[in-house]
Short mmCIF file of C-alpha atoms in Angstrom, two decimals:
data_model
loop_
_atom_site.label_atom_id
_atom_site.label_comp_id
_atom_site.label_asym_id
_atom_site.label_seq_id
_atom_site.Cartn_x
_atom_site.Cartn_y
_atom_site.Cartn_z
CA UNK G 1 10.42 -8.15 8.57
CA UNK G 2 8.07 -10.12 6.66
CA UNK G 3 8.69 -13.72 6.54
CA UNK G 4 7.95 -15.29 3.17
CA UNK G 5 6.12 -18.39 4.61
CA UNK G 6 4.80 -19.74 7.69
CA UNK G 7 3.26 -22.70 9.35
CA UNK G 8 0.00 -22.57 7.43
CA UNK G 9 -1.79 -23.21 10.63
CA UNK G 10 -3.66 -20.37 12.47
CA UNK G 11 -4.57 -18.86 15.74
CA UNK G 12 -8.20 -17.18 16.09
CA UNK G 13 -8.76 -14.45 18.34
CA UNK G 14 -10.32 -14.93 21.40
CA UNK G 15 -12.14 -11.42 21.15
CA UNK G 16 -15.99 -10.84 20.65
CA UNK G 17 -17.70 -7.41 20.13
CA UNK G 18 -21.50 -5.87 19.93
CA UNK G 19 -22.95 -5.79 16.60
CA UNK G 20 -22.13 -2.81 14.56
CA UNK G 21 -24.51 -1.19 11.84
CA UNK G 22 -28.40 -1.66 11.44
CA UNK G 23 -28.43 -4.79 9.20
CA UNK G 24 -31.06 -7.13 10.37
CA UNK G 25 -28.35 -10.12 9.96
CA UNK G 26 -25.21 -9.10 11.14
CA UNK G 27 -22.24 -11.09 9.41
CA UNK G 28 -20.40 -13.01 12.42
CA UNK G 29 -16.65 -12.70 11.65
CA UNK G 30 -13.59 -14.34 13.46
CA UNK G 31 -10.24 -12.97 13.09
CA UNK G 32 -7.37 -15.27 12.71
CA UNK G 33 -3.63 -14.78 12.30
CA UNK G 34 -0.81 -17.43 11.11
CA UNK G 35 0.59 -19.06 13.96
CA UNK G 36 4.29 -17.81 14.86
CA UNK G 37 3.92 -14.41 13.28
CA UNK G 38 4.51 -11.07 15.25
CA UNK G 39 0.90 -9.90 14.90
CA UNK G 40 -1.54 -10.30 18.04
CA UNK G 41 -4.77 -11.92 16.86
CA UNK G 42 -6.33 -10.04 19.55
CA UNK G 43 -5.19 -6.72 18.64
CA UNK G 44 -5.95 -7.46 15.10
CA UNK G 45 -9.26 -8.17 15.65
CA UNK G 46 -9.62 -5.02 17.48
CA UNK G 47 -8.28 -2.87 14.83
CA UNK G 48 -10.63 -4.91 12.03
CA UNK G 49 -13.71 -4.41 14.48
CA UNK G 50 -12.87 -0.62 14.79
CA UNK G 51 -12.48 -0.36 10.81
CA UNK G 52 -16.02 -2.21 10.29
CA UNK G 53 -17.46 0.02 12.75
CA UNK G 54 -16.37 3.37 11.63
CA UNK G 55 -18.73 5.68 10.29
CA UNK G 56 -17.48 5.96 6.57
CA UNK G 57 -17.30 1.95 6.45
CA UNK G 58 -19.65 -0.63 5.25
CA UNK G 59 -22.10 0.24 8.24
CA UNK G 60 -23.00 3.36 6.76
CA UNK G 61 -25.08 0.97 4.28
CA UNK G 62 -28.21 0.53 6.83
CA UNK G 63 -28.09 -3.10 5.03
CA UNK G 64 -24.91 -3.99 6.70
CA UNK G 65 -24.11 -5.29 10.29
CA UNK G 66 -21.01 -7.22 11.49
CA UNK G 67 -20.12 -8.94 14.57
CA UNK G 68 -16.69 -10.00 15.89
CA UNK G 69 -16.98 -13.30 17.35
CA UNK G 70 -14.18 -15.26 19.32
CA UNK G 71 -12.68 -19.02 18.86
CA UNK G 72 -15.36 -21.67 18.73
CA UNK G 73 -18.11 -19.38 18.03
CA UNK G 74 -20.38 -19.83 15.19
CA UNK G 75 -19.62 -17.33 12.25
CA UNK G 76 -20.05 -16.71 8.82
CA UNK G 77 -16.61 -15.87 7.72
CA UNK G 78 -12.83 -15.67 8.50
CA UNK G 79 -10.53 -12.76 8.18
CA UNK G 80 -7.01 -14.14 7.81
CA UNK G 81 -3.82 -12.66 8.23
CA UNK G 82 -1.25 -14.76 6.65
CA UNK G 83 2.40 -14.96 5.13
CA UNK G 84 2.81 -14.04 1.51
CA UNK G 85 3.20 -17.91 0.28
CA UNK G 86 0.06 -18.87 2.76
CA UNK G 87 -1.87 -16.06 1.33
CA UNK G 88 -1.11 -17.15 -2.43
CA UNK G 89 -2.16 -20.75 -1.26
CA UNK G 90 -5.39 -20.08 0.23
CA UNK G 91 -6.38 -17.55 -2.75
CA UNK G 92 -5.35 -20.15 -5.12
CA UNK G 93 -7.42 -22.83 -3.38
CA UNK G 94 -10.36 -20.56 -2.67
CA UNK G 95 -10.67 -18.88 -6.08
CA UNK G 96 -7.93 -19.61 -8.33
CA UNK G 97 -6.43 -16.44 -8.14
CA UNK G 98 -2.56 -15.67 -8.58
CA UNK G 99 -1.97 -13.24 -5.95
CA UNK G 100 1.84 -13.19 -6.62
CA UNK G 101 2.99 -13.01 -3.10
CA UNK G 102 1.70 -9.39 -2.94
CA UNK G 103 -2.03 -9.25 -3.03
CA UNK G 104 -5.02 -9.80 -0.55
CA UNK G 105 -8.26 -11.73 -1.74
CA UNK G 106 -11.80 -12.52 -0.96
CA UNK G 107 -12.41 -16.35 -0.77
CA UNK G 108 -15.67 -18.11 -0.47
CA UNK G 109 -15.51 -18.40 3.35
CA UNK G 110 -13.99 -15.14 3.88
CA UNK G 111 -11.01 -12.45 3.42
CA UNK G 112 -7.23 -13.27 3.09
CA UNK G 113 -4.93 -10.57 4.19
CA UNK G 114 -1.35 -10.58 2.84
CA UNK G 115 0.98 -10.05 5.71
CA UNK G 116 3.26 -7.93 3.92
CA UNK G 117 0.35 -5.52 2.80
CA UNK G 118 -0.53 -5.50 6.83
CA UNK G 119 2.76 -4.36 7.84
CA UNK G 120 4.27 -2.58 5.10
CA UNK G 121 0.97 -1.15 3.32
CA UNK G 122 1.54 0.22 -0.34
CA UNK G 123 3.55 2.33 -2.31
CA UNK G 124 0.56 3.59 -3.86
CA UNK G 125 -1.16 4.80 -0.59
CA UNK G 126 0.03 7.89 1.19
CA UNK G 127 -1.19 7.65 4.79
CA UNK G 128 -0.81 5.99 7.94
CA UNK G 129 -0.51 2.24 8.08
CA UNK G 130 -3.80 2.04 9.84
CA UNK G 131 -5.68 3.68 6.82
CA UNK G 132 -4.13 1.01 4.51
CA UNK G 133 -5.18 -1.77 6.47
CA UNK G 134 -8.97 0.09 6.60
CA UNK G 135 -8.46 -0.10 2.79
CA UNK G 136 -7.62 -3.85 2.72
CA UNK G 137 -10.52 -4.56 5.05
CA UNK G 138 -12.91 -2.40 3.41
CA UNK G 139 -11.85 -3.61 -0.24
CA UNK G 140 -12.11 -7.28 0.60
CA UNK G 141 -15.05 -7.03 2.76
CA UNK G 142 -16.79 -4.99 -0.09
CA UNK G 143 -16.21 -8.09 -2.15
CA UNK G 144 -17.89 -10.49 0.34
CA UNK G 145 -20.80 -8.02 0.56
CA UNK G 146 -20.91 -8.32 -3.51
CA UNK G 147 -19.40 -5.13 -4.75
CA UNK G 148 -16.95 -5.43 -7.86
CA UNK G 149 -13.92 -3.41 -9.17
CA UNK G 150 -14.20 -0.05 -9.90
CA UNK G 151 -11.61 2.49 -11.66
CA UNK G 152 -10.74 6.06 -11.03
CA UNK G 153 -14.19 8.21 -11.35
CA UNK G 154 -11.61 11.23 -12.30
CA UNK G 155 -8.88 13.39 -11.76
CA UNK G 156 -8.17 14.28 -8.18
CA UNK G 157 -11.28 12.38 -6.88
CA UNK G 158 -11.10 10.05 -4.10
CA UNK G 159 -10.53 6.79 -5.14
CA UNK G 160 -13.02 3.84 -4.91
CA UNK G 161 -12.60 1.60 -2.32
CA UNK G 162 -13.28 -1.12 -4.69
CA UNK G 163 -10.67 0.29 -6.97
CA UNK G 164 -7.40 -1.96 -7.03
CA UNK G 165 -5.44 1.29 -5.43
CA UNK G 166 -2.08 -1.07 -5.18
CA UNK G 167 -1.82 -1.23 -9.12
CA UNK G 168 -2.14 2.58 -9.49
CA UNK G 169 -4.52 5.46 -8.79
CA UNK G 170 -4.89 6.61 -12.18
CA UNK G 171 -5.22 10.37 -10.97
CA UNK G 172 -7.35 9.56 -8.13
CA UNK G 173 -6.51 10.27 -4.76
CA UNK G 174 -5.54 7.30 -2.16
CA UNK G 175 -8.87 6.46 -0.01
CA UNK G 176 -9.28 3.83 2.45
CA UNK G 177 -13.50 4.26 2.86
CA UNK G 178 -16.34 3.03 0.89
CA UNK G 179 -18.15 6.56 1.93
CA UNK G 180 -17.05 10.12 1.85
CA UNK G 181 -17.22 12.59 4.80
CA UNK G 182 -20.54 14.00 3.34
CA UNK G 183 -21.98 10.30 3.45
CA UNK G 184 -21.74 9.85 -0.39
CA UNK G 185 -20.88 6.17 -2.02
CA UNK G 186 -17.33 6.83 -3.36
CA UNK G 187 -17.76 5.26 -7.07
CA UNK G 188 -16.29 5.10 -10.17
CA UNK G 189 -16.88 2.86 -13.67
CA UNK G 190 -16.53 -0.70 -13.42
CA UNK G 191 -13.36 -2.27 -13.91
#
């Protein structure tokens, strides 16, 4: 069960990790979970690190690199997992976006993940919850890296990770990764 509102305070994972990717300046990130939730900050950090280090993820682009750092370490961004009400407040404060208790967002200092999406996934995404979490992280990190929204590139094709797949697939096939199995960037027309 997903509580609608939490404490508004966060616990930072004490995890740290090796740099993944070849980029000359890794983006250092922390993972924070709203206090009092049934989500382990360290387990979430490990899952996110696995997503960011995956072969079909953003590290396939040789310009990108990421490093998970722990509480108190200097970092470039934070990935926060928050209740719907807290996520809404953070997204509104950060970018003036109304996320309606449903959506995630990218803000100037990082990424806000709505706990509802982290726990329940999306009705438009047919697959394991870990894959949907990969879509969340890859989509919002894509924004942080400067990528804009895209739409479906054609009936039956993989949906671009920068497509707002939760709002409908428009003939595309749900997809959690920026790159396909052959190493090609999955794209579509600009939204």
